[in-house]
């Protein structure tokens, strides 16, 4: 009982200090109804647990007292005291139907392995019913998934989910056309961060074939006005995304996001006319940027004509 009291005192103390520290802060938790709710519920739980502990303790004391009286009464009557099994022991015995220890001799099996012998007792009911349950479940599962095909298998579930996701993407794209970057919506961005990102991509990936300065090596010179596949940002974006079949220029669409491809396309077009030393000879056709077209209202800030 002393222990219980000590725990209770400690809890009160900690709640007290918690309350104080809470009060010390500005806009304390006592003003927030949600934290107040949690504190109240927490406190109620603590009280409930304490009540249960005390009740169990008292019950135990009561049992000892009853037992003591029973022993004394048996003694007075001159008979031997025999403890009654508790309700829990009774229930356990009833559920398991175990053969009691005194009668175990009857169910011992006659084989023996180095003195280890087998007792043919009942299986615990929870185990047995779990086992039967799994057999029944197996039959139900087999029929539902493989015989009547009434429930979807994993592959089917996956395909349905992918289809749903695609449908969502389609709706999103339809509702928000500006958000999708493809060869029709790509713009020549002049944003500093976007160009810096494009430069990083170019230097990391593209420079191995096109050189850091874009002068060309395995891939063509990207600083001149001659292009094999067109020199507009749309043309460049398309080549970067889809690559050029049967050449070393692979499709980057899988590795780079549309935004990154827009950035790198815009960056490499800033290299136009830089004329780096030892650049590769021009390949392809001359591409002259069209005259500045009036940009559409939402892209006026970032679009420039080449
Ligand atoms: C493994 C080498 C290699 C890498 C890496 C590479 N390219 Fe290329 N690139 C080429 C080759 C080769 C061609 C020419 C294809 C052809 O013959 O049509 C090319 C062509 C191009 C063209 C078209 C040029 C024109 O004249 O029309 C662009 C634009 C381009 N690359 C951009 C990039 C960008 C951006 C990257 C980085 C994301 C990149 N390349 C990475 C090899 C490469």
PDB file of N, CA, C and O and ligand atoms in Angstrom, residues 201-202 205-206 208-210 218-222 226-230 236 239-240 244 247-250 252 256 264 268 283, ligand 1:
ATOM      1  N   UNK A 201      22.756  20.202 -64.653  1.00  0.00           N
ATOM      2  CA  UNK A 201      22.423  18.983 -65.396  1.00  0.00           C
ATOM      3  C   UNK A 201      23.351  18.838 -66.594  1.00  0.00           C
ATOM      4  O   UNK A 201      23.885  17.764 -66.863  1.00  0.00           O
ATOM      5  N   UNK A 202      23.545  19.948 -67.310  1.00  0.00           N
ATOM      6  CA  UNK A 202      24.367  19.899 -68.515  1.00  0.00           C
ATOM      7  C   UNK A 202      25.795  19.469 -68.176  1.00  0.00           C
ATOM      8  O   UNK A 202      26.346  18.564 -68.795  1.00  0.00           O
ATOM      9  N   UNK A 205      25.770  15.672 -66.911  1.00  0.00           N
ATOM     10  CA  UNK A 205      25.394  14.564 -67.804  1.00  0.00           C
ATOM     11  C   UNK A 205      25.823  14.812 -69.243  1.00  0.00           C
ATOM     12  O   UNK A 205      26.404  13.951 -69.893  1.00  0.00           O
ATOM     13  N   UNK A 206      25.519  15.982 -69.755  1.00  0.00           N
ATOM     14  CA  UNK A 206      25.615  16.209 -71.188  1.00  0.00           C
ATOM     15  C   UNK A 206      27.040  16.542 -71.627  1.00  0.00           C
ATOM     16  O   UNK A 206      27.426  16.280 -72.767  1.00  0.00           O
ATOM     17  N   UNK A 208      29.811  15.281 -71.142  1.00  0.00           N
ATOM     18  CA  UNK A 208      30.716  14.202 -71.551  1.00  0.00           C
ATOM     19  C   UNK A 208      30.699  14.020 -73.060  1.00  0.00           C
ATOM     20  O   UNK A 208      31.678  13.544 -73.632  1.00  0.00           O
ATOM     21  N   UNK A 209      29.618  14.386 -73.709  1.00  0.00           N
ATOM     22  CA  UNK A 209      29.554  14.255 -75.167  1.00  0.00           C
ATOM     23  C   UNK A 209      29.527  15.605 -75.886  1.00  0.00           C
ATOM     24  O   UNK A 209      29.891  15.705 -77.050  1.00  0.00           O
ATOM     25  N   UNK A 210      29.019  16.608 -75.193  1.00  0.00           N
ATOM     26  CA  UNK A 210      28.880  17.914 -75.865  1.00  0.00           C
ATOM     27  C   UNK A 210      29.897  18.932 -75.363  1.00  0.00           C
ATOM     28  O   UNK A 210      29.853  20.082 -75.759  1.00  0.00           O
ATOM     29  N   UNK A 218      31.582  14.018 -78.977  1.00  0.00           N
ATOM     30  CA  UNK A 218      30.852  12.906 -79.589  1.00  0.00           C
ATOM     31  C   UNK A 218      29.555  13.460 -80.159  1.00  0.00           C
ATOM     32  O   UNK A 218      29.119  13.087 -81.242  1.00  0.00           O
ATOM     33  N   UNK A 219      28.954  14.357 -79.406  1.00  0.00           N
ATOM     34  CA  UNK A 219      27.729  15.014 -79.859  1.00  0.00           C
ATOM     35  C   UNK A 219      28.066  16.305 -80.588  1.00  0.00           C
ATOM     36  O   UNK A 219      29.185  16.809 -80.480  1.00  0.00           O
ATOM     37  N   UNK A 220      27.121  16.840 -81.328  1.00  0.00           N
ATOM     38  CA  UNK A 220      27.406  18.045 -82.117  1.00  0.00           C
ATOM     39  C   UNK A 220      27.641  19.303 -81.275  1.00  0.00           C
ATOM     40  O   UNK A 220      27.332  19.336 -80.093  1.00  0.00           O
ATOM     41  N   UNK A 221      28.195  20.272 -81.923  1.00  0.00           N
ATOM     42  CA  UNK A 221      28.402  21.605 -81.361  1.00  0.00           C
ATOM     43  C   UNK A 221      27.019  22.225 -81.098  1.00  0.00           C
ATOM     44  O   UNK A 221      26.177  22.279 -81.979  1.00  0.00           O
ATOM     45  N   UNK A 222      26.828  22.682 -79.867  1.00  0.00           N
ATOM     46  CA  UNK A 222      25.512  23.250 -79.536  1.00  0.00           C
ATOM     47  C   UNK A 222      25.562  24.772 -79.441  1.00  0.00           C
ATOM     48  O   UNK A 222      24.601  25.407 -79.038  1.00  0.00           O
ATOM     49  N   UNK A 226      23.808  26.021 -86.342  1.00  0.00           N
ATOM     50  CA  UNK A 226      23.459  24.887 -87.200  1.00  0.00           C
ATOM     51  C   UNK A 226      22.951  23.728 -86.361  1.00  0.00           C
ATOM     52  O   UNK A 226      23.588  23.346 -85.379  1.00  0.00           O
ATOM     53  N   UNK A 227      21.825  23.221 -86.724  1.00  0.00           N
ATOM     54  CA  UNK A 227      21.173  22.153 -85.951  1.00  0.00           C
ATOM     55  C   UNK A 227      20.737  21.027 -86.865  1.00  0.00           C
ATOM     56  O   UNK A 227      20.240  21.268 -87.955  1.00  0.00           O
ATOM     57  N   UNK A 228      20.916  19.799 -86.359  1.00  0.00           N
ATOM     58  CA  UNK A 228      20.445  18.643 -87.127  1.00  0.00           C
ATOM     59  C   UNK A 228      18.938  18.447 -86.932  1.00  0.00           C
ATOM     60  O   UNK A 228      18.263  17.908 -87.793  1.00  0.00           O
ATOM     61  N   UNK A 229      18.460  18.875 -85.748  1.00  0.00           N
ATOM     62  CA  UNK A 229      17.054  18.587 -85.428  1.00  0.00           C
ATOM     63  C   UNK A 229      16.269  19.851 -85.078  1.00  0.00           C
ATOM     64  O   UNK A 229      15.238  19.781 -84.439  1.00  0.00           O
ATOM     65  N   UNK A 230      16.808  20.995 -85.469  1.00  0.00           N
ATOM     66  CA  UNK A 230      16.086  22.239 -85.204  1.00  0.00           C
ATOM     67  C   UNK A 230      16.602  22.919 -83.955  1.00  0.00           C
ATOM     68  O   UNK A 230      17.005  22.264 -82.993  1.00  0.00           O
ATOM     69  N   UNK A 236      14.739  21.379 -79.308  1.00  0.00           N
ATOM     70  CA  UNK A 236      15.785  20.892 -78.407  1.00  0.00           C
ATOM     71  C   UNK A 236      15.161  20.016 -77.318  1.00  0.00           C
ATOM     72  O   UNK A 236      15.643  18.916 -77.024  1.00  0.00           O
ATOM     73  N   UNK A 239      14.375  16.604 -78.657  1.00  0.00           N
ATOM     74  CA  UNK A 239      15.560  15.744 -78.832  1.00  0.00           C
ATOM     75  C   UNK A 239      16.040  15.236 -77.478  1.00  0.00           C
ATOM     76  O   UNK A 239      16.364  14.065 -77.328  1.00  0.00           O
ATOM     77  N   UNK A 240      16.057  16.142 -76.473  1.00  0.00           N
ATOM     78  CA  UNK A 240      16.536  15.738 -75.150  1.00  0.00           C
ATOM     79  C   UNK A 240      15.600  14.673 -74.575  1.00  0.00           C
ATOM     80  O   UNK A 240      16.052  13.668 -74.041  1.00  0.00           O
ATOM     81  N   UNK A 244      17.884  10.607 -80.116  1.00  0.00           N
ATOM     82  CA  UNK A 244      17.907  10.391 -81.562  1.00  0.00           C
ATOM     83  C   UNK A 244      18.196   8.911 -81.765  1.00  0.00           C
ATOM     84  O   UNK A 244      19.266   8.446 -81.371  1.00  0.00           O
ATOM     85  N   UNK A 247      21.755   6.658 -82.349  1.00  0.00           N
ATOM     86  CA  UNK A 247      22.936   7.492 -82.121  1.00  0.00           C
ATOM     87  C   UNK A 247      23.253   7.419 -80.627  1.00  0.00           C
ATOM     88  O   UNK A 247      22.510   6.794 -79.864  1.00  0.00           O
ATOM     89  N   UNK A 248      24.318   8.091 -80.241  1.00  0.00           N
ATOM     90  CA  UNK A 248      24.669   8.103 -78.824  1.00  0.00           C
ATOM     91  C   UNK A 248      23.770   9.013 -78.006  1.00  0.00           C
ATOM     92  O   UNK A 248      23.835   9.028 -76.786  1.00  0.00           O
ATOM     93  N   UNK A 249      22.954   9.788 -78.688  1.00  0.00           N
ATOM     94  CA  UNK A 249      22.033  10.680 -77.984  1.00  0.00           C
ATOM     95  C   UNK A 249      20.818   9.863 -77.572  1.00  0.00           C
ATOM     96  O   UNK A 249      19.929   9.592 -78.373  1.00  0.00           O
ATOM     97  N   UNK A 250      20.816   9.451 -76.293  1.00  0.00           N
ATOM     98  CA  UNK A 250      19.711   8.619 -75.814  1.00  0.00           C
ATOM     99  C   UNK A 250      18.569   9.512 -75.337  1.00  0.00           C
ATOM    100  O   UNK A 250      18.738  10.723 -75.191  1.00  0.00           O
ATOM    101  N   UNK A 252      16.369  11.143 -72.657  1.00  0.00           N
ATOM    102  CA  UNK A 252      16.569  11.480 -71.238  1.00  0.00           C
ATOM    103  C   UNK A 252      15.243  11.621 -70.501  1.00  0.00           C
ATOM    104  O   UNK A 252      15.232  11.941 -69.315  1.00  0.00           O
ATOM    105  N   UNK A 256      15.214  12.385 -66.526  1.00  0.00           N
ATOM    106  CA  UNK A 256      15.054  13.783 -66.108  1.00  0.00           C
ATOM    107  C   UNK A 256      13.583  14.164 -66.120  1.00  0.00           C
ATOM    108  O   UNK A 256      12.834  13.741 -67.008  1.00  0.00           O
ATOM    109  N   UNK A 264      17.488  22.429 -68.787  1.00  0.00           N
ATOM    110  CA  UNK A 264      18.740  22.149 -69.488  1.00  0.00           C
ATOM    111  C   UNK A 264      18.650  22.626 -70.938  1.00  0.00           C
ATOM    112  O   UNK A 264      19.627  23.144 -71.496  1.00  0.00           O
ATOM    113  N   UNK A 268      21.251  25.291 -72.458  1.00  0.00           N
ATOM    114  CA  UNK A 268      22.184  25.066 -73.571  1.00  0.00           C
ATOM    115  C   UNK A 268      21.965  26.080 -74.686  1.00  0.00           C
ATOM    116  O   UNK A 268      22.885  26.383 -75.447  1.00  0.00           O
ATOM    117  N   UNK A 283      27.116  21.217 -87.935  1.00  0.00           N
ATOM    118  CA  UNK A 283      26.413  20.095 -88.568  1.00  0.00           C
ATOM    119  C   UNK A 283      24.955  20.499 -88.709  1.00  0.00           C
ATOM    120  O   UNK A 283      24.429  21.220 -87.884  1.00  0.00           O
TER     121      UNK A 283
HETATM  122  C1  LIG B   1      26.663   9.675 -74.891  1.00  0.00           C
HETATM  123  C2  LIG B   1      26.836  10.930 -75.554  1.00  0.00           C
HETATM  124  C3  LIG B   1      25.791  12.003 -75.371  1.00  0.00           C
HETATM  125  C4  LIG B   1      25.267  12.497 -74.202  1.00  0.00           C
HETATM  126  C5  LIG B   1      25.605  12.077 -72.775  1.00  0.00           C
HETATM  127  C6  LIG B   1      24.349  13.533 -74.569  1.00  0.00           C
HETATM  128  N1  LIG B   1      24.287  13.666 -75.906  1.00  0.00           N
HETATM  129 FE1  LIG B   1      23.210  15.000 -76.930  1.00  0.00          FE
HETATM  130  N2  LIG B   1      23.845  14.211 -78.667  1.00  0.00           N
HETATM  131  C7  LIG B   1      24.749  13.187 -78.807  1.00  0.00           C
HETATM  132  C8  LIG B   1      24.898  12.836 -80.220  1.00  0.00           C
HETATM  133  C9  LIG B   1      25.805  11.776 -80.781  1.00  0.00           C
HETATM  134  C10 LIG B   1      24.017  13.692 -80.928  1.00  0.00           C
HETATM  135  C11 LIG B   1      23.792  13.743 -82.398  1.00  0.00           C
HETATM  136  C12 LIG B   1      22.635  12.881 -82.782  1.00  0.00           C
HETATM  137  C13 LIG B   1      22.406  12.836 -84.299  1.00  0.00           C
HETATM  138  O1  LIG B   1      23.317  12.417 -84.974  1.00  0.00           O
HETATM  139  O2  LIG B   1      21.316  13.240 -84.705  1.00  0.00           O
HETATM  140  C14 LIG B   1      23.380  14.525 -79.901  1.00  0.00           C
HETATM  141  C15 LIG B   1      22.466  15.527 -80.222  1.00  0.00           C
HETATM  142  C16 LIG B   1      21.958  16.405 -79.291  1.00  0.00           C
HETATM  143  C17 LIG B   1      21.130  17.534 -79.639  1.00  0.00           C
HETATM  144  C18 LIG B   1      20.663  17.901 -81.037  1.00  0.00           C
HETATM  145  C19 LIG B   1      21.730  18.682 -81.693  1.00  0.00           C
HETATM  146  C20 LIG B   1      21.330  19.089 -83.116  1.00  0.00           C
HETATM  147  O3  LIG B   1      22.213  19.396 -83.841  1.00  0.00           O
HETATM  148  O4  LIG B   1      20.126  19.085 -83.417  1.00  0.00           O
HETATM  149  C21 LIG B   1      20.826  18.178 -78.471  1.00  0.00           C
HETATM  150  C22 LIG B   1      19.992  19.414 -78.315  1.00  0.00           C
HETATM  151  C23 LIG B   1      21.485  17.446 -77.415  1.00  0.00           C
HETATM  152  N3  LIG B   1      22.154  16.385 -77.941  1.00  0.00           N
HETATM  153  C24 LIG B   1      21.395  17.780 -76.073  1.00  0.00           C
HETATM  154  C25 LIG B   1      21.873  16.965 -75.056  1.00  0.00           C
HETATM  155  C26 LIG B   1      21.601  17.192 -73.671  1.00  0.00           C
HETATM  156  C27 LIG B   1      20.790  18.332 -73.112  1.00  0.00           C
HETATM  157  C28 LIG B   1      22.207  16.190 -73.012  1.00  0.00           C
HETATM  158  C29 LIG B   1      22.209  15.950 -71.508  1.00  0.00           C
HETATM  159  C30 LIG B   1      20.925  15.757 -70.890  1.00  0.00           C
HETATM  160  C31 LIG B   1      22.878  15.357 -73.971  1.00  0.00           C
HETATM  161  N4  LIG B   1      22.625  15.853 -75.221  1.00  0.00           N
HETATM  162  C32 LIG B   1      23.634  14.268 -73.647  1.00  0.00           C
HETATM  163  C33 LIG B   1      25.417  12.549 -77.780  1.00  0.00           C
HETATM  164  C34 LIG B   1      25.159  12.745 -76.444  1.00  0.00           C
END
